[in-house]
mmCIF file of C-alpha atoms in Angstrom:
data_model
loop_
_atom_site.group_PDB
_atom_site.id
_atom_site.type_symbol
_atom_site.label_atom_id
_atom_site.label_comp_id
_atom_site.label_asym_id
_atom_site.label_seq_id
_atom_site.Cartn_x
_atom_site.Cartn_y
_atom_site.Cartn_z
ATOM 1 C CA UNK G 12 -112.599 -227.055 26.460
ATOM 2 C CA UNK G 13 -111.258 -226.955 30.010
ATOM 3 C CA UNK G 14 -108.833 -224.175 29.169
ATOM 4 C CA UNK G 15 -111.559 -222.049 27.555
ATOM 5 C CA UNK G 16 -113.812 -222.494 30.587
ATOM 6 C CA UNK G 17 -111.003 -221.540 32.963
ATOM 7 C CA UNK G 18 -110.215 -218.544 30.753
ATOM 8 C CA UNK G 19 -113.841 -217.423 30.908
ATOM 9 C CA UNK G 20 -113.879 -217.796 34.684
ATOM 10 C CA UNK G 21 -110.695 -215.727 34.926
ATOM 11 C CA UNK G 22 -112.247 -212.964 32.796
ATOM 12 C CA UNK G 23 -115.376 -212.960 34.959
ATOM 13 C CA UNK G 24 -113.282 -212.778 38.121
ATOM 14 C CA UNK G 25 -111.240 -209.898 36.721
ATOM 15 C CA UNK G 26 -114.422 -208.028 35.796
ATOM 16 C CA UNK G 27 -115.845 -208.587 39.264
ATOM 17 C CA UNK G 28 -112.657 -207.324 40.898
ATOM 18 C CA UNK G 29 -112.582 -204.212 38.705
ATOM 19 C CA UNK G 30 -116.207 -203.438 39.486
ATOM 20 C CA UNK G 31 -115.609 -204.048 43.179
ATOM 21 C CA UNK G 32 -112.793 -201.489 43.142
ATOM 22 C CA UNK G 33 -115.243 -198.734 42.222
ATOM 23 C CA UNK G 34 -116.574 -196.854 45.224
ATOM 24 C CA UNK G 35 -118.960 -193.957 45.739
ATOM 25 C CA UNK G 36 -116.502 -192.509 48.278
ATOM 26 C CA UNK G 37 -113.423 -192.827 46.050
ATOM 27 C CA UNK G 38 -112.622 -189.081 46.057
ATOM 28 C CA UNK G 39 -113.751 -188.258 49.592
ATOM 29 C CA UNK G 40 -110.164 -187.830 50.750
ATOM 30 C CA UNK G 41 -108.175 -187.220 47.559
ATOM 31 C CA UNK G 42 -110.540 -184.591 46.078
ATOM 32 C CA UNK G 43 -113.479 -183.884 48.390
ATOM 33 C CA UNK G 44 -114.872 -181.044 46.240
ATOM 34 C CA UNK G 45 -114.771 -182.980 42.957
ATOM 35 C CA UNK G 46 -118.432 -183.980 42.847
ATOM 36 C CA UNK G 47 -119.773 -180.567 43.819
ATOM 37 C CA UNK G 48 -117.550 -178.956 41.186
ATOM 38 C CA UNK G 49 -118.866 -181.301 38.483
ATOM 39 C CA UNK G 50 -122.450 -180.753 39.619
ATOM 40 C CA UNK G 51 -122.177 -176.957 39.486
ATOM 41 C CA UNK G 52 -120.586 -177.005 36.034
ATOM 42 C CA UNK G 53 -123.158 -179.412 34.573
ATOM 43 C CA UNK G 54 -126.070 -177.513 36.094
ATOM 44 C CA UNK G 55 -124.762 -174.267 34.604
ATOM 45 C CA UNK G 56 -124.218 -175.858 31.176
ATOM 46 C CA UNK G 57 -127.741 -177.331 31.079
ATOM 47 C CA UNK G 58 -129.234 -174.047 32.263
ATOM 48 C CA UNK G 59 -127.417 -172.282 29.431
ATOM 49 C CA UNK G 60 -128.603 -174.841 26.852
ATOM 50 C CA UNK G 61 -131.270 -177.394 27.784
ATOM 51 C CA UNK G 62 -130.181 -179.751 25.031
ATOM 52 C CA UNK G 63 -126.774 -180.170 26.645
ATOM 53 C CA UNK G 64 -128.241 -182.477 29.286
ATOM 54 C CA UNK G 65 -129.100 -185.065 26.649
ATOM 55 C CA UNK G 66 -125.749 -184.555 24.919
ATOM 56 C CA UNK G 67 -123.751 -185.280 28.080
ATOM 57 C CA UNK G 68 -125.896 -188.319 28.885
ATOM 58 C CA UNK G 69 -125.328 -189.634 25.357
ATOM 59 C CA UNK G 70 -121.559 -189.113 25.628
ATOM 60 C CA UNK G 71 -121.499 -191.352 28.701
ATOM 61 C CA UNK G 72 -123.532 -194.061 26.968
ATOM 62 C CA UNK G 73 -121.417 -193.955 23.808
ATOM 63 C CA UNK G 74 -118.313 -194.156 25.983
ATOM 64 C CA UNK G 75 -119.379 -197.138 28.082
ATOM 65 C CA UNK G 76 -120.631 -199.280 25.188
ATOM 66 C CA UNK G 77 -117.193 -199.126 23.534
ATOM 67 C CA UNK G 78 -114.309 -200.636 25.536
ATOM 68 C CA UNK G 79 -116.182 -199.936 28.765
ATOM 69 C CA UNK G 80 -116.407 -196.635 30.679
ATOM 70 C CA UNK G 81 -112.892 -195.385 29.959
ATOM 71 C CA UNK G 82 -113.430 -191.959 28.318
ATOM 72 C CA UNK G 83 -112.161 -193.361 24.999
ATOM 73 C CA UNK G 84 -114.928 -191.428 23.205
ATOM 74 C CA UNK G 85 -113.295 -188.150 24.250
ATOM 75 C CA UNK G 86 -109.995 -188.851 22.495
ATOM 76 C CA UNK G 87 -109.466 -186.717 19.402
ATOM 77 C CA UNK G 88 -107.185 -189.367 17.920
ATOM 78 C CA UNK G 89 -109.060 -192.422 19.160
ATOM 79 C CA UNK G 90 -111.207 -192.821 16.062
ATOM 80 C CA UNK G 91 -114.488 -193.240 17.925
ATOM 81 C CA UNK G 92 -115.737 -189.729 17.237
ATOM 82 C CA UNK G 93 -115.642 -190.427 13.498
ATOM 83 C CA UNK G 94 -117.419 -193.783 13.738
ATOM 84 C CA UNK G 95 -120.779 -194.080 11.961
ATOM 85 C CA UNK G 96 -122.978 -193.835 15.111
ATOM 86 C CA UNK G 97 -120.982 -190.808 16.361
ATOM 87 C CA UNK G 98 -119.884 -188.741 13.369
ATOM 88 C CA UNK G 99 -121.406 -185.280 13.411
ATOM 89 C CA UNK G 100 -123.738 -186.033 16.290
ATOM 90 C CA UNK G 101 -121.696 -186.201 19.507
ATOM 91 C CA UNK G 102 -121.711 -182.951 21.465
ATOM 92 C CA UNK G 103 -120.558 -181.583 24.801
ATOM 93 C CA UNK G 104 -116.807 -182.013 24.456
ATOM 94 C CA UNK G 105 -116.276 -178.365 25.361
ATOM 95 C CA UNK G 106 -118.376 -178.751 28.507
ATOM 96 C CA UNK G 107 -116.378 -181.801 29.603
ATOM 97 C CA UNK G 108 -113.117 -179.951 28.869
ATOM 98 C CA UNK G 109 -114.293 -177.045 31.011
ATOM 99 C CA UNK G 110 -115.246 -179.343 33.882
ATOM 100 C CA UNK G 111 -111.909 -181.132 33.651
ATOM 101 C CA UNK G 112 -110.058 -177.801 33.828
ATOM 102 C CA UNK G 113 -112.027 -176.805 36.930
ATOM 103 C CA UNK G 114 -111.340 -180.137 38.615
ATOM 104 C CA UNK G 115 -107.646 -180.056 37.686
ATOM 105 C CA UNK G 116 -107.423 -176.614 39.297
ATOM 106 C CA UNK G 117 -108.443 -178.032 42.677
ATOM 107 C CA UNK G 118 -106.962 -181.556 42.429
ATOM 108 C CA UNK G 119 -104.074 -182.139 40.026
ATOM 109 C CA UNK G 120 -104.316 -185.372 38.006
ATOM 110 C CA UNK G 121 -106.688 -187.025 40.459
ATOM 111 C CA UNK G 122 -110.148 -187.246 38.867
ATOM 112 C CA UNK G 123 -110.482 -189.223 35.642
ATOM 113 C CA UNK G 124 -112.335 -188.058 32.556
ATOM 114 C CA UNK G 125 -114.305 -191.321 32.682
ATOM 115 C CA UNK G 126 -115.581 -190.435 36.156
ATOM 116 C CA UNK G 127 -116.439 -186.921 35.003
ATOM 117 C CA UNK G 128 -118.582 -188.421 32.236
ATOM 118 C CA UNK G 129 -120.342 -190.754 34.679
ATOM 119 C CA UNK G 130 -121.077 -188.055 37.256
ATOM 120 C CA UNK G 131 -121.928 -185.549 34.529
ATOM 121 C CA UNK G 132 -124.555 -187.907 33.105
ATOM 122 C CA UNK G 133 -126.259 -188.164 36.475
ATOM 123 C CA UNK G 134 -126.369 -184.431 37.040
ATOM 124 C CA UNK G 135 -127.627 -183.868 33.492
ATOM 125 C CA UNK G 136 -130.624 -186.072 34.216
ATOM 126 C CA UNK G 137 -131.234 -184.450 37.602
ATOM 127 C CA UNK G 138 -130.977 -180.955 36.103
ATOM 128 C CA UNK G 139 -133.844 -181.841 33.745
ATOM 129 C CA UNK G 140 -136.079 -183.214 36.490
ATOM 130 C CA UNK G 141 -135.075 -186.869 36.383
ATOM 131 C CA UNK G 142 -133.969 -189.307 39.091
ATOM 132 C CA UNK G 143 -130.616 -189.364 40.836
ATOM 133 C CA UNK G 144 -128.458 -192.380 41.651
ATOM 134 C CA UNK G 145 -125.219 -193.204 43.414
ATOM 135 C CA UNK G 146 -122.301 -193.242 40.984
ATOM 136 C CA UNK G 147 -119.500 -195.683 41.823
ATOM 137 C CA UNK G 148 -116.163 -193.952 41.194
ATOM 138 C CA UNK G 149 -112.533 -194.809 40.606
ATOM 139 C CA UNK G 150 -112.435 -195.376 36.841
ATOM 140 C CA UNK G 151 -109.250 -194.563 34.989
ATOM 141 C CA UNK G 152 -108.870 -193.342 31.423
ATOM 142 C CA UNK G 153 -107.800 -195.364 28.402
ATOM 143 C CA UNK G 154 -104.964 -194.244 26.140
ATOM 144 C CA UNK G 155 -106.673 -195.315 22.913
ATOM 145 C CA UNK G 156 -110.102 -195.732 21.361
ATOM 146 C CA UNK G 157 -111.609 -197.977 18.699
ATOM 147 C CA UNK G 158 -113.675 -196.843 15.721
ATOM 148 C CA UNK G 159 -114.234 -200.489 14.789
ATOM 149 C CA UNK G 160 -115.779 -201.293 18.184
ATOM 150 C CA UNK G 161 -117.887 -198.128 18.049
ATOM 151 C CA UNK G 162 -119.272 -199.242 14.690
ATOM 152 C CA UNK G 163 -119.957 -202.792 15.880
ATOM 153 C CA UNK G 164 -121.083 -202.306 19.485
ATOM 154 C CA UNK G 165 -123.309 -199.226 19.386
ATOM 155 C CA UNK G 166 -126.905 -200.004 18.319
ATOM 156 C CA UNK G 167 -128.029 -198.530 14.973
ATOM 157 C CA UNK G 168 -131.002 -196.325 15.811
ATOM 158 C CA UNK G 169 -132.215 -195.936 12.243
ATOM 159 C CA UNK G 170 -132.347 -199.633 11.344
ATOM 160 C CA UNK G 171 -132.230 -202.059 14.303
ATOM 161 C CA UNK G 172 -135.298 -204.192 14.950
ATOM 162 C CA UNK G 173 -136.290 -205.382 18.429
ATOM 163 C CA UNK G 174 -134.290 -208.597 18.215
ATOM 164 C CA UNK G 175 -131.157 -206.692 17.234
ATOM 165 C CA UNK G 176 -131.674 -204.167 20.029
ATOM 166 C CA UNK G 177 -132.111 -206.907 22.617
ATOM 167 C CA UNK G 178 -129.028 -208.679 21.275
ATOM 168 C CA UNK G 179 -126.913 -205.529 21.306
ATOM 169 C CA UNK G 180 -127.699 -204.849 24.956
ATOM 170 C CA UNK G 181 -127.497 -208.521 25.916
ATOM 171 C CA UNK G 182 -123.916 -208.500 24.627
ATOM 172 C CA UNK G 183 -123.184 -205.926 27.344
ATOM 173 C CA UNK G 184 -125.008 -207.884 30.040
ATOM 174 C CA UNK G 185 -128.345 -206.050 30.021
ATOM 175 C CA UNK G 186 -131.802 -207.612 30.118
ATOM 176 C CA UNK G 187 -134.519 -206.570 27.686
ATOM 177 C CA UNK G 188 -136.214 -204.605 30.494
ATOM 178 C CA UNK G 189 -132.988 -202.740 31.233
ATOM 179 C CA UNK G 190 -132.620 -202.017 27.516
ATOM 180 C CA UNK G 191 -136.103 -200.461 27.438
ATOM 181 C CA UNK G 192 -135.336 -198.446 30.577
ATOM 182 C CA UNK G 193 -132.111 -197.068 29.108
ATOM 183 C CA UNK G 194 -133.943 -196.249 25.870
ATOM 184 C CA UNK G 195 -136.070 -193.959 28.017
ATOM 185 C CA UNK G 196 -133.125 -191.538 27.857
ATOM 186 C CA UNK G 197 -134.790 -190.498 24.599
ATOM 187 C CA UNK G 198 -137.309 -188.580 26.666
ATOM 188 C CA UNK G 199 -134.800 -185.742 26.198
ATOM 189 C CA UNK G 200 -132.620 -184.702 23.297
ATOM 190 C CA UNK G 201 -132.878 -184.407 19.540
ATOM 191 C CA UNK G 202 -132.075 -186.512 16.494
ATOM 192 C CA UNK G 203 -130.939 -185.633 13.006
ATOM 193 C CA UNK G 204 -133.194 -186.058 9.980
ATOM 194 C CA UNK G 205 -130.879 -188.647 8.457
ATOM 195 C CA UNK G 206 -131.575 -190.889 11.454
ATOM 196 C CA UNK G 207 -135.379 -190.732 11.299
ATOM 197 C CA UNK G 208 -136.030 -190.137 7.577
ATOM 198 C CA UNK G 209 -136.652 -193.788 6.717
ATOM 199 C CA UNK G 210 -139.004 -194.162 9.670
ATOM 200 C CA UNK G 211 -141.279 -191.256 8.746
ATOM 201 C CA UNK G 212 -141.380 -192.055 5.019
ATOM 202 C CA UNK G 213 -141.189 -195.846 4.828
ATOM 203 C CA UNK G 214 -142.436 -197.412 8.066
ATOM 204 C CA UNK G 215 -146.110 -198.132 8.632
ATOM 205 C CA UNK G 216 -145.992 -198.301 12.440
ATOM 206 C CA UNK G 217 -146.014 -194.535 12.860
ATOM 207 C CA UNK G 218 -148.835 -192.089 13.536
ATOM 208 C CA UNK G 219 -149.615 -190.493 10.158
ATOM 209 C CA UNK G 220 -150.143 -187.013 11.589
ATOM 210 C CA UNK G 221 -146.885 -187.251 13.526
ATOM 211 C CA UNK G 222 -145.028 -188.374 10.405
ATOM 212 C CA UNK G 223 -146.516 -185.550 8.350
ATOM 213 C CA UNK G 224 -145.501 -182.964 10.924
ATOM 214 C CA UNK G 225 -141.878 -184.047 10.581
ATOM 215 C CA UNK G 226 -141.615 -184.183 6.789
ATOM 216 C CA UNK G 227 -141.417 -180.417 6.215
ATOM 217 C CA UNK G 228 -138.168 -180.283 8.174
ATOM 218 C CA UNK G 229 -136.867 -183.604 6.847
ATOM 219 C CA UNK G 230 -137.167 -183.778 3.053
ATOM 220 C CA UNK G 231 -137.242 -187.196 1.437
ATOM 221 C CA UNK G 232 -134.140 -186.918 -0.792
ATOM 222 C CA UNK G 233 -131.010 -188.189 0.949
ATOM 223 C CA UNK G 234 -128.564 -185.342 1.478
ATOM 224 C CA UNK G 235 -131.291 -182.738 1.761
ATOM 225 C CA UNK G 236 -131.655 -181.480 5.325
ATOM 226 C CA UNK G 237 -129.781 -184.452 6.784
ATOM 227 C CA UNK G 238 -128.692 -182.436 9.818
ATOM 228 C CA UNK G 239 -132.080 -180.892 10.570
ATOM 229 C CA UNK G 240 -133.189 -181.689 14.105
ATOM 230 C CA UNK G 241 -136.372 -182.949 15.739
ATOM 231 C CA UNK G 242 -137.070 -183.642 19.412
ATOM 232 C CA UNK G 243 -137.081 -187.292 20.416
ATOM 233 C CA UNK G 244 -139.990 -186.440 22.734
ATOM 234 C CA UNK G 245 -142.162 -183.709 21.241
ATOM 235 C CA UNK G 246 -144.441 -183.368 24.276
ATOM 236 C CA UNK G 247 -141.854 -182.489 26.968
ATOM 237 C CA UNK G 248 -138.505 -182.323 25.103
ATOM 238 C CA UNK G 249 -136.512 -180.792 27.964
ATOM 239 C CA UNK G 250 -138.014 -182.657 30.900
ATOM 240 C CA UNK G 251 -136.758 -186.067 31.969
ATOM 241 C CA UNK G 252 -140.047 -187.925 32.468
ATOM 242 C CA UNK G 253 -141.887 -190.967 31.110
ATOM 243 C CA UNK G 254 -143.540 -189.161 28.173
ATOM 244 C CA UNK G 255 -141.277 -191.067 25.767
ATOM 245 C CA UNK G 256 -143.138 -194.268 26.578
ATOM 246 C CA UNK G 257 -146.542 -192.610 26.312
ATOM 247 C CA UNK G 258 -145.512 -191.439 22.855
ATOM 248 C CA UNK G 259 -144.660 -195.005 21.844
ATOM 249 C CA UNK G 260 -148.177 -196.121 22.795
ATOM 250 C CA UNK G 261 -149.459 -193.572 20.246
ATOM 251 C CA UNK G 262 -146.910 -194.649 17.601
ATOM 252 C CA UNK G 263 -145.036 -191.378 17.975
ATOM 253 C CA UNK G 264 -141.532 -192.737 18.396
ATOM 254 C CA UNK G 265 -139.147 -190.578 16.369
ATOM 255 C CA UNK G 266 -136.596 -193.264 15.541
ATOM 256 C CA UNK G 267 -137.259 -196.641 13.968
ATOM 257 C CA UNK G 268 -135.544 -198.271 16.963
ATOM 258 C CA UNK G 269 -137.760 -196.320 19.379
ATOM 259 C CA UNK G 270 -141.024 -197.627 17.941
ATOM 260 C CA UNK G 271 -139.612 -201.171 17.774
ATOM 261 C CA UNK G 272 -139.964 -201.239 21.571
ATOM 262 C CA UNK G 273 -143.748 -201.063 21.168
ATOM 263 C CA UNK G 274 -144.608 -202.898 17.993
ATOM 264 C CA UNK G 275 -146.347 -206.114 18.995
ATOM 265 C CA UNK G 276 -143.209 -207.657 20.458
ATOM 266 C CA UNK G 277 -141.886 -208.946 23.771
ATOM 267 C CA UNK G 278 -141.213 -205.497 25.259
ATOM 268 C CA UNK G 279 -144.722 -204.084 24.766
ATOM 269 C CA UNK G 280 -145.750 -204.732 28.366
ATOM 270 C CA UNK G 281 -142.588 -203.090 29.707
ATOM 271 C CA UNK G 282 -143.350 -199.970 27.672
ATOM 272 C CA UNK G 283 -146.941 -199.978 28.972
ATOM 273 C CA UNK G 284 -145.674 -200.281 32.556
ATOM 274 C CA UNK G 285 -143.208 -197.403 32.201
ATOM 275 C CA UNK G 286 -145.849 -195.278 30.439
ATOM 276 C CA UNK G 287 -148.339 -195.717 33.277
ATOM 277 C CA UNK G 288 -145.913 -195.802 36.191
ATOM 278 C CA UNK G 289 -143.324 -192.992 36.176
ATOM 279 C CA UNK G 290 -141.734 -194.165 39.422
ATOM 280 C CA UNK G 291 -141.180 -197.639 37.954
ATOM 281 C CA UNK G 292 -139.352 -196.075 35.020
ATOM 282 C CA UNK G 293 -137.280 -193.779 37.230
ATOM 283 C CA UNK G 294 -136.184 -196.665 39.448
ATOM 284 C CA UNK G 295 -135.389 -198.949 36.508
ATOM 285 C CA UNK G 296 -133.484 -196.217 34.677
ATOM 286 C CA UNK G 297 -131.384 -195.296 37.715
ATOM 287 C CA UNK G 298 -130.500 -198.934 38.391
ATOM 288 C CA UNK G 299 -129.588 -199.543 34.748
ATOM 289 C CA UNK G 300 -127.396 -196.430 34.721
ATOM 290 C CA UNK G 301 -125.430 -197.688 37.725
ATOM 291 C CA UNK G 302 -124.952 -200.985 35.908
ATOM 292 C CA UNK G 303 -123.911 -199.276 32.683
ATOM 293 C CA UNK G 304 -121.430 -197.025 34.478
ATOM 294 C CA UNK G 305 -119.725 -200.162 35.799
ATOM 295 C CA UNK G 306 -119.066 -201.712 32.389
ATOM 296 C CA UNK G 307 -115.429 -202.908 32.189
ATOM 297 C CA UNK G 308 -113.809 -199.974 34.005
ATOM 298 C CA UNK G 309 -110.071 -199.503 34.122
ATOM 299 C CA UNK G 310 -109.045 -199.396 37.778
ATOM 300 C CA UNK G 311 -105.989 -199.543 40.003
ATOM 301 C CA UNK G 312 -102.861 -199.154 37.876
ATOM 302 C CA UNK G 313 -104.696 -199.684 34.574
ATOM 303 C CA UNK G 314 -104.894 -196.800 32.120
ATOM 304 C CA UNK G 315 -104.112 -193.309 33.376
ATOM 305 C CA UNK G 316 -105.623 -190.101 34.723
ATOM 306 C CA UNK G 317 -105.560 -187.856 31.664
ATOM 307 C CA UNK G 318 -104.531 -184.257 32.188
ATOM 308 C CA UNK G 319 -106.595 -183.261 29.147
ATOM 309 C CA UNK G 320 -109.635 -185.377 28.246
ATOM 310 C CA UNK G 321 -109.098 -185.101 24.496
ATOM 311 C CA UNK G 322 -105.635 -186.679 24.448
ATOM 312 C CA UNK G 323 -103.554 -189.242 26.279
ATOM 313 C CA UNK G 324 -100.787 -187.980 28.536
#
């Protein structure tokens, strides 16, 4: 028992040290134009295709929830891209590759792909009208990924109930309120029919008119129109605001897991608060993003600075 307790304390201390090594000023001397370069590239990509903002934000989330924020999701051979929650739905790899090339051109092997994902997520949100936050920097990149961890650690949007959602985020150190705030990322972006089919045909906690409007583009038979898309927030799909929560109050959550947040459970009041108070949501989301971006980073001599984000050096 004593050895397990001491082991846990050591792990906690190591995590604290790693987090403490991240700094908002990490590249001020080594690559002073890194952040402005990332910002310009992300802003241009989102201007070219509004949906890209949500795609880059999702890449960061799907990176951090698996092995921590180490850019493992970007590895072609890491296995994570083919995991069930990721297969056929992750986007934005070309944008990240372009940003990495631009950064490499001004600072050779200095800025990690993991940091590019973290900063890119912030600028994606800002480009669509959302809040900004200070991103701690200094992450390094992993040399391998894990399909098994991607399958076990990423929440299943088409099936998880509220208890499972809370548990999934609690495993990463998030409170239920922080989980709801991060779910507010679904105020932008789109989802595939295969991920909301069961909700619109089988669930009863969905607005009937809303469900009907989605069925034409999402036929009932599995395998028919699986990749057809619908906006997660139909009212303002390309604006980062609190409309997602207002939709939940009207039972217009696109995914089963979305509507679970407002379904007579413990998070109902949090949803009501975010729906009525946009500044409360913005503040909670920004704070939760800073926390998420600090999940188990590789720092110091750990990992590497990849020359190309899709493969280890």
